[in-house]
Structures are given as C-alpha cells and as structure tokens.
PDB file of C-alpha atoms in Angstrom:
ATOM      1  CA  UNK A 200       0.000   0.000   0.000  1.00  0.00           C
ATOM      2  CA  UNK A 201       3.017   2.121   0.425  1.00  0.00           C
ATOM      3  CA  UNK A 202       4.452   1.742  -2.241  1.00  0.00           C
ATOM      4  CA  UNK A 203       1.411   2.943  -4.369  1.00  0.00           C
ATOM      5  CA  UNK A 204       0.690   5.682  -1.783  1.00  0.00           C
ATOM      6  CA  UNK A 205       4.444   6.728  -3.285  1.00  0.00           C
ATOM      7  CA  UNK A 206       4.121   6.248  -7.250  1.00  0.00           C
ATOM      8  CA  UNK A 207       0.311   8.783  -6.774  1.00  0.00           C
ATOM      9  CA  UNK A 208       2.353  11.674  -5.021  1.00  0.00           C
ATOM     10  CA  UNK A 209       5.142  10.940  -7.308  1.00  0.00           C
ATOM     11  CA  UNK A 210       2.462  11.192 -10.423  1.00  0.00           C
ATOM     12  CA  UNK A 211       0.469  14.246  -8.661  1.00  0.00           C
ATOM     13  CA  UNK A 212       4.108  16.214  -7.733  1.00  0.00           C
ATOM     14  CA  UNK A 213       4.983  15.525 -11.739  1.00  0.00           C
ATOM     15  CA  UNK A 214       1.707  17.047 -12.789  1.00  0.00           C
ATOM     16  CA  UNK A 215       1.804  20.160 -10.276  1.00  0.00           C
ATOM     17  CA  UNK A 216       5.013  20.472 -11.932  1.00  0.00           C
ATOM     18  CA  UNK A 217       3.959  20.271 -15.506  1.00  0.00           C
ATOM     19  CA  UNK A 218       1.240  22.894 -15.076  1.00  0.00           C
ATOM     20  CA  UNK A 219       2.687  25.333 -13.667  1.00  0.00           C
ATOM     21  CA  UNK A 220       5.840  25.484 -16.241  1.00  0.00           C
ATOM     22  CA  UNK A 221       3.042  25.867 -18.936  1.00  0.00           C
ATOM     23  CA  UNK A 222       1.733  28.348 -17.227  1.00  0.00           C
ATOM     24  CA  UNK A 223       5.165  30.341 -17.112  1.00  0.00           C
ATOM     25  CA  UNK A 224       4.842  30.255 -20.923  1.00  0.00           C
ATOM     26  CA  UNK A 225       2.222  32.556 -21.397  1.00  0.00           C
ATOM     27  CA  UNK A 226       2.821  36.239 -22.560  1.00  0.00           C
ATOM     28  CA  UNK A 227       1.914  39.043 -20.362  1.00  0.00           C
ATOM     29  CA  UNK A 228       0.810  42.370 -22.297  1.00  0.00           C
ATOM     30  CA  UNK A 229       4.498  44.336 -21.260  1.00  0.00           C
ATOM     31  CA  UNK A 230       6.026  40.666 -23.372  1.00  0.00           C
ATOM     32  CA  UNK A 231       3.777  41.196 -26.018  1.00  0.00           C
ATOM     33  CA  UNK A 232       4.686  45.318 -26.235  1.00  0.00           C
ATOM     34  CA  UNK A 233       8.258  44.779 -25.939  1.00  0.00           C
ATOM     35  CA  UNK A 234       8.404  42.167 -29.234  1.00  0.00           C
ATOM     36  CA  UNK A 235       6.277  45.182 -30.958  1.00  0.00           C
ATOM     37  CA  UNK A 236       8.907  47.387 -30.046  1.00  0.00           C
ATOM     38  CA  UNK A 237      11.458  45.227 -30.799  1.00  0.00           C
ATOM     39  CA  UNK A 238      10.161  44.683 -34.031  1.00  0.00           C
ATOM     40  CA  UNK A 239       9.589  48.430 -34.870  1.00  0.00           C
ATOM     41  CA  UNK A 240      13.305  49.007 -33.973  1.00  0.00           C
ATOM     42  CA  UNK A 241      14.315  46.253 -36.420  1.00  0.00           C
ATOM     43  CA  UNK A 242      12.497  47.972 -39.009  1.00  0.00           C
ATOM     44  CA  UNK A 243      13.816  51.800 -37.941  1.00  0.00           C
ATOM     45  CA  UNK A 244      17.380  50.194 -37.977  1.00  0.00           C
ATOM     46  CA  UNK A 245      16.801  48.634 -41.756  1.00  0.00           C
ATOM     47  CA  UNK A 246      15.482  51.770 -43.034  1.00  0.00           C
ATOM     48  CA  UNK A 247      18.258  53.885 -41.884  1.00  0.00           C
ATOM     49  CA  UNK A 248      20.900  51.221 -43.192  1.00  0.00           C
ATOM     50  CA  UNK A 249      19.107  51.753 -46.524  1.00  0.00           C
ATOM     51  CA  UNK A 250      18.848  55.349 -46.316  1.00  0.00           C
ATOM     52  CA  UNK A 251      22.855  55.543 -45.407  1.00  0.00           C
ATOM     53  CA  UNK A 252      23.397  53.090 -48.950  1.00  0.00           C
ATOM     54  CA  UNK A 253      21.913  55.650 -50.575  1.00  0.00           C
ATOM     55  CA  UNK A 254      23.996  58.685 -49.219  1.00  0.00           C
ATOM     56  CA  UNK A 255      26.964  56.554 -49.958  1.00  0.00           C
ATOM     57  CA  UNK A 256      25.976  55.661 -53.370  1.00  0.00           C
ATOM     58  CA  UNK A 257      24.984  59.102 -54.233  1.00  0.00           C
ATOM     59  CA  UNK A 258      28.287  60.566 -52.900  1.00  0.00           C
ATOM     60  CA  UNK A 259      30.570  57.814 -54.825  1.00  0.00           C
ATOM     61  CA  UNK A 260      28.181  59.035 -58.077  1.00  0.00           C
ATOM     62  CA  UNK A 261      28.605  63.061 -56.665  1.00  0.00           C
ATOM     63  CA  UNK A 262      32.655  62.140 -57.134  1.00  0.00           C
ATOM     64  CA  UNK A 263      32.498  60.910 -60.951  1.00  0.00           C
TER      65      UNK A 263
END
C-alpha cells in the first residue's frame, strides 16, 4: 500500500510540476509590447541602413 501511496504523489508532484511550467509560458501584455517594439526598432534600424546606402551611393556618383 506504500508503495502505491508513493508512485500517486510521485504522479500528482509531476503534474503540479507540468502545469505550472506551462503556465510560465504565457505572454503578459508588457512581453507582447516589448516584441512590438522590438520589431519596430528592427524595421527603424533597416530603413536607416538603406537610407545611409543611398547617401553613400549618391556621394561615390557626386565624385564621378
């Protein structure tokens, strides 16, 4: 009797466990906001690496 009074708290304790790891998983809205921002700063960052191409380009052209 024990011994399955052992294996149903090790099987409950394992369970507890699992739940609340997936519950860690879940995005709060200040996750959510940051990956927005994250993602508009990726964007911001491309455009000004194009926009600086450009200025170089046109200044190699300017030298011709």
């Amino acid at each position: 009797m024990n011994r399955y009074k052992n294996m149903a708290t090790a099987i409950l304790a394992t369970g507890i466990m699992a739940l609340s790891l997936s519950a860690c998983n879940k995005e709060g809205p200040a996750e959510k906001a940051g990956k927005e921002m994250d993602k508009t700063m990726d964007k911001a960052g491309q455009q000004i690496e194009k926009a600086g191409e450009k200025i170089e380009n046109a200044a190699k052209d300017a030298q011709k």
